[in-house]
Short mmCIF file of C-alpha atoms and ligand atoms in Angstrom, two decimals:
data_model
loop_
_atom_site.label_atom_id
_atom_site.label_comp_id
_atom_site.label_asym_id
_atom_site.label_seq_id
_atom_site.Cartn_x
_atom_site.Cartn_y
_atom_site.Cartn_z
CA UNK A 14 13.12 23.27 -11.44
CA UNK A 15 15.88 21.18 -12.99
CA UNK A 16 19.42 22.53 -13.17
CA UNK A 17 22.05 22.06 -15.83
CA UNK A 18 23.14 18.52 -15.00
CA UNK A 19 19.66 17.15 -14.42
CA UNK A 20 18.33 18.88 -17.50
CA UNK A 21 19.83 16.45 -20.02
CA UNK A 22 18.63 13.38 -18.21
CA UNK A 23 15.12 14.74 -17.85
CA UNK A 24 15.02 15.60 -21.56
CA UNK A 25 16.15 12.06 -22.46
CA UNK A 26 13.62 10.61 -20.02
CA UNK A 27 10.76 12.52 -21.61
CA UNK A 28 11.79 11.26 -25.04
CA UNK A 29 11.99 7.58 -24.09
CA UNK A 30 10.30 6.78 -20.77
CA UNK A 31 6.54 6.64 -20.40
CA UNK A 32 6.12 7.62 -16.74
CA UNK A 33 3.45 5.91 -14.60
CA UNK A 34 0.29 7.56 -13.30
CA UNK A 35 1.09 10.70 -15.30
CA UNK A 36 -0.41 12.79 -18.06
CA UNK A 37 2.93 13.10 -19.89
CA UNK A 38 2.00 16.48 -21.33
CA UNK A 39 2.03 17.95 -17.81
CA UNK A 40 5.77 17.32 -17.78
CA UNK A 41 6.14 20.14 -20.31
CA UNK A 42 5.52 22.54 -17.41
CA UNK A 43 6.47 20.37 -14.41
CA UNK A 44 9.30 18.03 -15.44
CA UNK A 45 10.21 14.98 -13.34
CA UNK A 46 13.06 15.23 -10.83
CA UNK A 47 16.18 13.29 -11.84
CA UNK A 48 17.38 11.42 -8.75
CA UNK A 49 21.14 10.89 -8.77
CA UNK A 50 21.60 9.22 -5.38
CA UNK A 51 19.80 8.80 -2.08
CA UNK A 52 20.52 8.10 1.55
CA UNK A 53 18.22 7.80 4.54
CA UNK A 54 15.13 9.90 3.96
CA UNK A 55 16.89 12.13 1.42
CA UNK A 56 16.79 11.97 -2.38
CA UNK A 57 19.46 14.05 -4.15
CA UNK A 58 19.51 15.31 -7.72
CA UNK A 59 22.62 15.92 -9.83
CA UNK A 60 22.48 19.67 -9.25
CA UNK A 61 22.86 19.48 -5.48
CA UNK A 62 19.18 19.82 -4.59
CA UNK A 63 17.65 17.46 -2.06
CA UNK A 64 14.17 16.20 -1.28
CA UNK A 65 12.92 14.67 1.96
CA UNK A 66 11.05 11.47 1.04
CA UNK A 67 7.98 12.09 3.21
CA UNK A 68 5.90 9.45 1.38
CA UNK A 69 8.50 6.67 1.44
CA UNK A 70 8.75 6.61 -2.37
CA UNK A 71 5.12 5.57 -2.92
CA UNK A 72 4.88 3.89 0.50
CA UNK A 73 7.57 1.24 -0.05
CA UNK A 74 10.69 2.53 1.70
CA UNK A 75 10.67 1.62 5.40
CA UNK A 76 14.23 2.10 6.63
CA UNK A 77 15.63 4.80 4.39
CA UNK A 78 17.41 4.67 1.04
CA UNK A 79 20.71 2.79 0.67
CA UNK A 80 20.25 1.34 4.15
CA UNK A 81 23.54 -0.21 5.31
CA UNK A 82 22.01 -3.40 6.72
CA UNK A 83 19.84 -4.15 3.68
CA UNK A 84 22.70 -3.24 1.32
CA UNK A 85 25.04 -5.68 3.09
CA UNK A 86 22.46 -8.47 3.10
CA UNK A 87 21.93 -8.03 -0.64
CA UNK A 88 25.67 -7.92 -1.39
CA UNK A 89 26.04 -11.20 0.47
CA UNK A 90 23.05 -12.76 -1.30
CA UNK A 91 24.28 -11.59 -4.71
CA UNK A 92 27.32 -13.85 -4.52
CA UNK A 93 25.31 -16.86 -3.30
CA UNK A 94 22.19 -17.06 -5.44
CA UNK A 95 20.64 -14.28 -7.50
CA UNK A 96 17.63 -16.24 -8.78
CA UNK A 97 16.31 -19.72 -9.35
CA UNK A 98 12.87 -20.83 -10.44
CA UNK A 99 10.56 -21.76 -7.58
CA UNK A 100 8.65 -24.54 -9.35
CA UNK A 101 10.51 -27.72 -8.47
CA UNK A 102 13.21 -25.80 -6.54
CA UNK A 103 13.46 -24.00 -3.24
CA UNK A 104 16.06 -21.94 -1.39
CA UNK A 105 16.88 -20.60 2.07
CA UNK A 106 15.61 -17.00 1.68
CA UNK A 107 12.12 -18.01 0.49
CA UNK A 108 11.79 -20.70 3.16
CA UNK A 109 13.04 -18.51 6.01
CA UNK A 110 10.80 -15.64 4.94
CA UNK A 111 7.71 -17.88 4.75
CA UNK A 112 8.47 -19.32 8.19
CA UNK A 113 9.02 -15.92 9.78
CA UNK A 114 5.86 -14.38 8.30
CA UNK A 115 3.78 -17.37 9.31
CA UNK A 116 5.16 -17.10 12.86
CA UNK A 117 4.14 -13.41 12.91
CA UNK A 118 0.52 -14.55 12.45
CA UNK A 119 0.87 -17.14 15.21
CA UNK A 120 0.79 -19.68 12.33
CA UNK A 121 -2.83 -18.76 11.57
CA UNK A 122 -1.73 -18.05 7.99
CA UNK A 123 0.70 -20.88 7.43
CA UNK A 124 1.32 -20.81 3.66
CA UNK A 125 2.94 -18.11 1.53
CA UNK A 126 2.47 -17.83 -2.23
CA UNK A 127 4.89 -15.41 -3.93
CA UNK A 128 4.68 -12.91 -6.80
CA UNK A 129 6.36 -9.63 -7.65
CA UNK A 130 3.92 -6.74 -7.38
CA UNK A 131 0.87 -5.84 -5.36
CA UNK A 132 -1.69 -6.18 -8.15
CA UNK A 133 -0.51 -9.75 -8.80
CA UNK A 134 -0.92 -10.63 -5.13
CA UNK A 135 -4.50 -9.37 -5.29
CA UNK A 136 -5.17 -11.41 -8.45
CA UNK A 137 -3.75 -14.47 -6.72
CA UNK A 138 -5.97 -14.03 -3.67
CA UNK A 139 -9.07 -13.63 -5.88
CA UNK A 140 -8.21 -16.68 -8.00
CA UNK A 141 -7.30 -18.78 -4.97
CA UNK A 142 -10.56 -17.92 -3.24
CA UNK A 143 -12.80 -18.90 -6.15
CA UNK A 144 -10.67 -21.97 -6.91
CA UNK A 145 -10.77 -23.09 -3.25
CA UNK A 146 -14.58 -22.99 -3.30
CA UNK A 147 -14.61 -24.86 -6.61
CA UNK A 148 -12.28 -27.53 -5.24
CA UNK A 149 -14.62 -27.83 -2.28
CA UNK A 150 -17.44 -28.60 -4.75
CA UNK A 151 -19.00 -25.13 -4.84
CA UNK A 152 -18.51 -23.62 -8.30
CA UNK A 153 -21.17 -20.93 -7.78
CA UNK A 154 -19.04 -18.82 -5.50
CA UNK A 155 -17.10 -16.66 -7.94
CA UNK A 156 -18.26 -13.11 -7.28
CA UNK A 157 -16.44 -10.56 -5.14
CA UNK A 158 -17.43 -7.74 -2.85
CA UNK A 159 -15.12 -4.75 -2.60
CA UNK A 160 -15.49 -1.39 -0.86
CA UNK A 161 -16.42 2.04 -2.06
CA UNK A 162 -13.16 3.96 -2.48
CA UNK A 163 -11.16 0.73 -2.32
CA UNK A 164 -7.91 0.35 -4.27
CA UNK A 165 -6.26 -2.98 -5.06
CA UNK A 166 -4.06 -2.32 -8.08
CA UNK A 167 -4.46 -1.73 -11.78
CA UNK A 168 -4.19 -4.96 -13.71
CA UNK A 169 -7.61 -5.99 -15.02
CA UNK A 170 -8.51 -8.38 -12.21
CA UNK A 171 -7.32 -6.04 -9.47
CA UNK A 172 -8.97 -3.06 -11.16
CA UNK A 173 -12.21 -5.06 -11.16
CA UNK A 174 -12.29 -4.80 -7.35
CA UNK A 175 -11.00 -1.22 -7.30
CA UNK A 176 -13.41 1.67 -6.87
CA UNK A 177 -11.37 4.63 -8.13
CA UNK A 178 -13.35 6.15 -11.03
CA UNK A 179 -10.30 7.95 -12.49
CA UNK A 180 -8.37 4.69 -12.87
CA UNK A 181 -11.37 2.54 -13.91
CA UNK A 182 -13.31 4.60 -16.39
CA UNK A 183 -11.33 4.06 -19.61
CA UNK A 184 -11.31 0.28 -19.00
CA UNK A 185 -14.86 -0.19 -17.69
CA UNK A 186 -15.75 -2.34 -20.70
CA UNK A 187 -12.86 -4.72 -19.97
CA UNK A 188 -13.65 -5.28 -16.32
CA UNK A 189 -15.64 -7.97 -14.60
CA UNK A 190 -18.29 -6.41 -12.39
CA UNK A 191 -17.98 -6.78 -8.65
CA UNK A 192 -20.27 -5.68 -5.83
CA UNK A 193 -19.41 -2.48 -4.00
CA UNK A 194 -20.26 -2.16 -0.30
CA UNK A 195 -20.27 1.18 1.54
CA UNK A 196 -16.95 2.47 2.85
CA UNK A 197 -16.36 2.47 6.61
CA UNK A 198 -14.53 5.83 6.18
CA UNK A 199 -15.00 7.52 9.56
CA UNK A 200 -15.65 10.86 7.81
CA UNK A 201 -18.93 9.44 6.46
CA UNK A 202 -20.46 8.80 9.90
CA UNK A 203 -23.90 10.36 10.31
CA UNK A 204 -24.94 11.71 13.71
CA UNK A 205 -25.74 8.89 16.10
CA UNK A 206 -24.43 6.12 13.84
CA UNK A 207 -20.86 4.88 13.48
CA UNK A 208 -19.51 4.64 9.94
CA UNK A 209 -18.45 1.06 10.72
CA UNK A 210 -21.99 -0.02 11.60
CA UNK A 211 -23.46 1.59 8.48
CA UNK A 212 -20.80 -0.04 6.29
CA UNK A 213 -21.35 -3.44 7.90
CA UNK A 214 -25.10 -3.17 7.30
CA UNK A 215 -24.37 -2.41 3.63
CA UNK A 216 -22.03 -5.41 3.40
CA UNK A 217 -24.58 -7.70 5.03
CA UNK A 218 -27.28 -6.61 2.55
CA UNK A 219 -25.02 -7.63 -0.35
CA UNK A 220 -24.13 -10.92 1.31
CA UNK A 221 -27.84 -11.66 1.69
CA UNK A 222 -28.73 -10.60 -1.87
CA UNK A 223 -25.97 -12.70 -3.45
CA UNK A 224 -25.94 -15.53 -0.92
CA UNK A 225 -24.23 -18.59 -2.36
CA UNK A 226 -22.50 -16.56 -5.11
CA UNK A 227 -19.90 -14.54 -3.21
CA UNK A 228 -16.41 -16.04 -3.00
CA UNK A 229 -14.73 -13.30 -0.99
CA UNK A 230 -14.88 -9.82 0.46
CA UNK A 231 -11.72 -7.78 -0.12
CA UNK A 232 -10.80 -4.90 2.21
CA UNK A 233 -7.89 -2.58 3.00
CA UNK A 234 -7.67 -2.88 6.79
CA UNK A 235 -7.80 0.38 8.83
CA UNK A 236 -6.79 2.78 6.02
CA UNK A 237 -8.04 2.98 2.44
CA UNK A 238 -4.85 4.62 1.29
CA UNK A 239 -5.11 5.35 -2.43
CA UNK A 240 -8.58 6.90 -2.20
CA UNK A 241 -7.20 9.57 0.13
CA UNK A 242 -6.19 7.96 3.43
CA UNK A 243 -9.75 7.16 4.51
CA UNK A 244 -9.46 5.70 8.01
CA UNK A 245 -11.82 3.42 9.93
CA UNK A 246 -12.01 1.68 13.28
CA UNK A 247 -10.82 -1.86 14.00
CA UNK A 248 -14.43 -2.71 14.97
CA UNK A 249 -15.23 -2.68 11.24
CA UNK A 250 -12.74 -5.50 10.58
CA UNK A 251 -14.08 -7.55 13.47
CA UNK A 252 -17.51 -7.10 11.91
CA UNK A 253 -16.32 -8.15 8.43
CA UNK A 254 -14.76 -11.30 9.90
CA UNK A 255 -18.03 -12.12 11.69
CA UNK A 256 -20.12 -11.60 8.53
CA UNK A 257 -17.69 -13.62 6.38
CA UNK A 258 -17.99 -16.52 8.84
CA UNK A 259 -21.78 -16.22 9.04
CA UNK A 260 -22.25 -16.19 5.23
CA UNK A 261 -19.38 -18.61 4.48
CA UNK A 262 -17.29 -16.33 2.30
CA UNK A 263 -13.56 -15.66 2.43
CA UNK A 264 -12.09 -12.48 3.83
CA UNK A 265 -9.15 -11.04 1.85
CA UNK A 266 -7.10 -8.44 3.73
CA UNK A 267 -5.09 -6.35 1.28
CA UNK A 268 -2.29 -5.18 3.57
CA UNK A 269 -0.06 -4.14 0.67
CA UNK A 270 0.01 -0.53 1.91
CA UNK A 271 -1.01 -0.93 5.57
CA UNK A 272 1.08 -4.00 6.47
CA UNK A 273 4.67 -4.00 7.74
CA UNK A 274 4.04 -1.74 10.71
CA UNK A 275 2.40 1.15 8.85
CA UNK A 276 -0.68 1.29 11.08
CA UNK A 277 1.17 0.72 14.36
CA UNK A 278 1.06 -3.08 14.54
CA UNK A 279 2.98 -5.30 12.11
CA UNK A 280 -0.25 -6.43 10.43
CA UNK A 281 -3.20 -4.02 10.55
CA UNK A 282 -5.59 -6.95 11.24
CA UNK A 283 -3.90 -7.54 14.59
CA UNK A 284 -5.61 -4.43 15.93
CA UNK A 285 -8.99 -6.07 15.35
CA UNK A 286 -7.88 -9.35 16.91
CA UNK A 287 -8.76 -11.28 13.75
CA UNK A 288 -7.03 -13.07 10.89
CA UNK A 289 -8.37 -13.03 7.34
CA UNK A 290 -8.40 -16.12 5.09
CA UNK A 291 -5.94 -14.40 2.73
CA UNK A 292 -3.51 -11.61 3.51
CA UNK A 293 -1.69 -9.76 0.71
CA UNK A 294 1.66 -8.08 1.37
CA UNK A 295 3.99 -6.10 -0.89
CA UNK A 296 5.33 -2.50 -0.91
CA UNK A 297 7.25 -2.25 2.40
CA UNK A 298 8.06 -5.95 2.78
CA UNK A 299 11.33 -5.65 0.80
CA UNK A 300 12.12 -2.28 2.40
CA UNK A 301 11.46 -0.58 -0.92
CA UNK A 302 14.40 -2.35 -2.57
CA UNK A 303 13.03 -4.99 -4.92
CA UNK A 304 9.64 -6.01 -6.28
CA UNK A 305 8.14 -8.65 -4.01
CA UNK A 306 4.59 -9.57 -3.11
CA UNK A 307 2.97 -12.52 -1.44
CA UNK A 308 -0.33 -13.97 -0.35
CA UNK A 309 -0.57 -15.70 3.00
CA UNK A 310 -3.34 -18.30 3.28
CA UNK A 311 -4.91 -20.37 6.02
CA UNK A 312 -4.21 -24.10 6.29
CA UNK A 313 -7.75 -25.08 5.31
CA UNK A 314 -7.45 -23.06 2.09
CA UNK A 315 -4.15 -24.79 1.35
CA UNK A 316 -5.71 -28.19 2.03
CA UNK A 317 -8.51 -27.49 -0.47
CA UNK A 318 -5.84 -27.62 -3.22
CA UNK A 319 -3.89 -30.62 -1.87
CA UNK A 320 -4.80 -33.56 -4.10
CA UNK A 321 -3.55 -36.08 -6.66
CA UNK A 322 -5.44 -34.22 -9.38
CA UNK A 323 -3.17 -31.62 -11.00
CA UNK A 324 -6.20 -29.44 -11.91
CA UNK A 325 -7.00 -29.02 -8.23
CA UNK A 326 -3.57 -27.46 -7.67
CA UNK A 327 -2.98 -23.72 -7.86
CA UNK A 328 -1.21 -23.53 -11.22
CA UNK A 329 -0.53 -19.81 -11.13
CA UNK A 330 3.05 -18.59 -11.70
CA UNK A 331 5.26 -15.57 -12.32
CA UNK A 332 8.82 -15.72 -13.67
CA UNK A 333 10.37 -14.04 -10.63
CA UNK A 334 8.24 -15.84 -8.05
CA UNK A 335 10.10 -15.98 -4.72
CA UNK A 336 13.19 -14.21 -6.06
CA UNK A 337 16.04 -14.86 -3.56
CA UNK A 338 17.36 -11.28 -3.64
CA UNK A 339 13.93 -9.82 -2.86
CA UNK A 340 13.30 -12.43 -0.14
CA UNK A 341 16.69 -11.71 1.40
CA UNK A 342 15.89 -7.98 1.52
CA UNK A 343 12.59 -8.86 3.22
CA UNK A 344 14.37 -11.05 5.77
CA UNK A 345 16.66 -8.16 6.65
CA UNK A 346 13.61 -5.90 6.97
CA UNK A 347 12.06 -8.34 9.48
CA UNK A 348 15.38 -8.57 11.34
CA UNK A 349 15.51 -4.77 11.66
CA UNK A 350 11.95 -4.75 13.05
CA UNK A 351 13.07 -7.18 15.73
CA UNK A 352 16.55 -5.82 16.56
CA UNK A 353 15.55 -2.16 16.69
CA UNK A 354 12.12 -2.58 18.33
CA UNK A 355 10.75 -0.56 15.41
CA UNK A 356 7.08 -0.65 16.40
CA UNK A 357 7.83 0.92 19.80
CA UNK A 358 10.12 3.54 18.25
CA UNK A 359 7.45 4.41 15.67
CA UNK A 360 4.96 4.86 18.48
CA UNK A 361 7.22 7.44 20.12
CA UNK A 362 7.88 9.23 16.83
CA UNK A 363 4.18 9.22 15.94
CA UNK A 364 3.29 11.04 19.17
CA UNK A 365 5.92 13.69 18.43
CA UNK A 366 4.78 14.05 14.81
CA UNK A 367 1.11 14.43 15.78
CA UNK A 368 2.10 17.03 18.36
CA UNK A 369 4.19 18.96 15.81
CA UNK A 370 1.27 18.95 13.37
CA UNK A 371 -1.20 20.50 15.84
CA UNK A 372 -1.08 24.01 14.30
CA UNK A 373 -1.94 22.46 10.93
CA UNK A 374 -4.64 20.28 12.51
CA UNK A 375 -6.33 23.41 13.86
CA UNK A 376 -5.83 25.54 10.75
CA UNK A 377 -9.27 26.82 9.66
CA UNK A 378 -8.40 25.93 6.03
CA UNK A 379 -7.93 22.27 7.05
CA UNK A 380 -10.56 19.61 7.80
CA UNK A 381 -10.47 16.02 9.08
CA UNK A 382 -6.97 15.88 10.50
CA UNK A 383 -6.42 12.17 11.18
CA UNK A 384 -3.69 9.71 12.04
CA UNK A 385 -3.26 5.93 12.16
CA UNK A 386 0.18 4.66 13.13
CA UNK A 387 2.71 6.15 10.69
CA UNK A 388 0.10 7.78 8.43
CA UNK A 389 -1.07 11.39 8.83
CA UNK A 390 -3.67 13.00 6.59
CA UNK A 391 -5.89 16.06 6.39
CA UNK A 392 -8.14 17.63 3.78
CA UNK A 393 -7.46 21.09 2.37
CA UNK A 394 -10.66 23.12 2.06
CA UNK A 395 -10.40 24.13 -1.57
CA UNK A 396 -14.01 23.58 -2.61
CA UNK A 397 -15.21 26.29 -4.90
CA UNK A 398 -11.74 27.22 -6.05
CA UNK A 399 -11.39 27.16 -9.82
CA UNK A 400 -7.97 25.50 -9.66
CA UNK A 401 -9.11 22.61 -7.45
CA UNK A 402 -8.13 19.92 -9.94
CA UNK A 403 -4.66 21.35 -10.09
CA UNK A 404 -4.12 21.33 -6.31
CA UNK A 405 -1.99 18.15 -6.08
CA UNK A 406 0.40 19.30 -8.80
CA UNK A 407 0.75 22.79 -7.43
CA UNK A 408 1.24 21.42 -3.93
CA UNK A 409 3.90 18.92 -5.04
CA UNK A 410 5.81 21.62 -6.93
CA UNK A 411 5.75 23.96 -3.94
CA UNK A 412 6.73 21.07 -1.63
CA UNK A 413 9.75 20.36 -3.86
CA UNK A 414 10.78 24.03 -3.51
CA UNK A 415 10.70 23.38 0.25
CA UNK A 416 12.84 20.21 -0.10
CA UNK A 417 9.87 17.90 0.42
CA UNK A 418 8.59 14.97 -1.61
CA UNK A 419 4.82 15.08 -1.04
CA UNK A 420 2.03 14.14 -3.46
CA UNK A 421 -1.49 14.98 -2.28
CA UNK A 422 -4.36 12.75 -3.41
CA UNK A 423 -7.05 15.18 -4.56
CA UNK A 424 -7.35 17.68 -1.70
CA UNK A 425 -5.90 15.21 0.83
CA UNK A 426 -2.42 16.09 2.05
CA UNK A 427 -0.74 13.13 3.68
CA UNK A 428 2.48 12.01 5.23
CA UNK A 429 3.76 8.43 5.14
CA UNK A 430 7.40 8.72 6.17
CA UNK A 431 10.04 6.02 6.60
CA UNK A 432 10.61 4.52 10.07
CA UNK A 433 13.93 6.23 10.74
CA UNK A 434 12.90 9.63 12.02
CA UNK A 435 13.29 11.42 15.35
CA UNK A 436 11.80 14.36 17.22
CA UNK A 437 13.90 16.87 15.28
CA UNK A 438 12.61 15.54 11.94
CA UNK A 439 9.02 15.83 13.19
CA UNK A 440 9.41 19.54 13.93
CA UNK A 441 11.22 20.19 10.63
CA UNK A 442 8.62 18.27 8.60
CA UNK A 443 5.66 20.00 10.23
CA UNK A 444 7.20 23.43 9.62
CA UNK A 445 7.92 22.69 5.94
CA UNK A 446 4.46 21.26 5.30
CA UNK A 447 2.82 24.31 6.85
CA UNK A 448 5.06 26.61 4.80
CA UNK A 449 4.16 24.70 1.61
CA UNK A 450 0.45 24.79 2.42
CA UNK A 451 0.50 28.52 3.17
CA UNK A 452 2.27 29.30 -0.10
CA UNK A 453 -0.16 27.18 -2.17
CA UNK A 454 -3.25 28.65 -0.50
CA UNK A 455 -1.98 32.22 -0.85
CA UNK A 456 -1.15 31.79 -4.53
CA UNK A 457 -4.62 30.40 -5.28
C1 LIG B 522 -0.16 -0.23 -4.13
C2 LIG B 522 -1.31 -1.10 -3.79
C3 LIG B 522 -1.67 -2.19 -4.60
C4 LIG B 522 -0.98 -2.51 -5.90
O1 LIG B 522 0.38 -2.78 -5.75
P1 LIG B 522 1.33 -2.62 -7.04
O2 LIG B 522 2.64 -3.15 -6.58
O3 LIG B 522 1.38 -1.15 -7.34
O4 LIG B 522 0.71 -3.40 -8.14
C5 LIG B 522 -2.71 -2.99 -4.17
N1 LIG B 522 -3.37 -2.72 -3.05
C6 LIG B 522 -3.07 -1.69 -2.24
C7 LIG B 522 -3.84 -1.47 -0.98
C8 LIG B 522 -2.04 -0.82 -2.60
O5 LIG B 522 -1.77 0.24 -1.85
#
């Protein structure tokens, strides 16, 4: 797939770079694409080929690549302050960002703690939860409940509350056990019972069994993305909030993938009319420019750490905590949301995209077509095919031939595009996805 100019770079990459989430040997037959430059939704290689970034570069890019507004904000910030430590110091971008995010929750979550990647934000929320209970005099609450099919990152603590067998298995012996409640995935509903109700019953059983030992329940609101875009109703989140209150445990909303407008509202939890005790953000918050993550916490959590005793403080830190460049990018992202009425525009685009995907939705080789906000997913019926395990790789390769960046998860084909598209893009995307799907299914 790579031409003359890309070829050298790819060869050097395969000699020196260990690529993430990849069996490197597979690159012998499907080498990585060498991106030379990018603009808007398009990634370009050095040989003049282009790829439409239909998954927002692993769900981080909200307003296109090399976005003029974010670029200008960063150029301005670069000459003011590139970085300063956040212990004992503060600066305008981190303060303004904390204020703005807090305001977006109606000040329900009034305190922001910063890190650099999603997994760290999850670790922070877990540590803060157990430590808050301990500071409140309850050292027994240090177990966590996570969901079947849940994904929260791949450092050891985050992996401990992740239920993705492929990612967990080699490290099982290193992980601290957590309790796994049933997934509210709407596809699991049995006749006459909603998947939400069944999942809430499962959660309540665990809360009863381990009463007094559970610190927090961690969920991905509305869409469990990494396990294959499993979607559930907002009623599930309302139910989790109610159970957390009843059993006195914290609710952690991991909005790393679903936050920042992805599900249709800025925070996914808004659709359930609830706020969690901790809310984790990363991925889209910096527009896909710089690593930034944060945990927003309620005032009463914050107060549990406020003391003369240094050991009662939250002594967690990362070197690049609250990096001014990353915070400035995030501020520009929030400004774009406001100035361009992005949520309303996404709503209009989403209707057009869903309409354009109708032939695919009704394709007999497709099951479970579903959509939440700016996420579309469906499951290819490839059961019984000998090359099932190879489906994502074959699909991605065919998509690239059709100028599309798409990476199915198992047999789930999904779309998570940036928020800069119009009606014309919807029609083009739908046509290219169908063409890719047809080619892959015919070749099989
Ligand atoms: C991506 C993701 C993470 C981990 O974020 P990293 O920045 O990759 O560490 C955690 N939770 C969810 C829901 C995610 O989608």
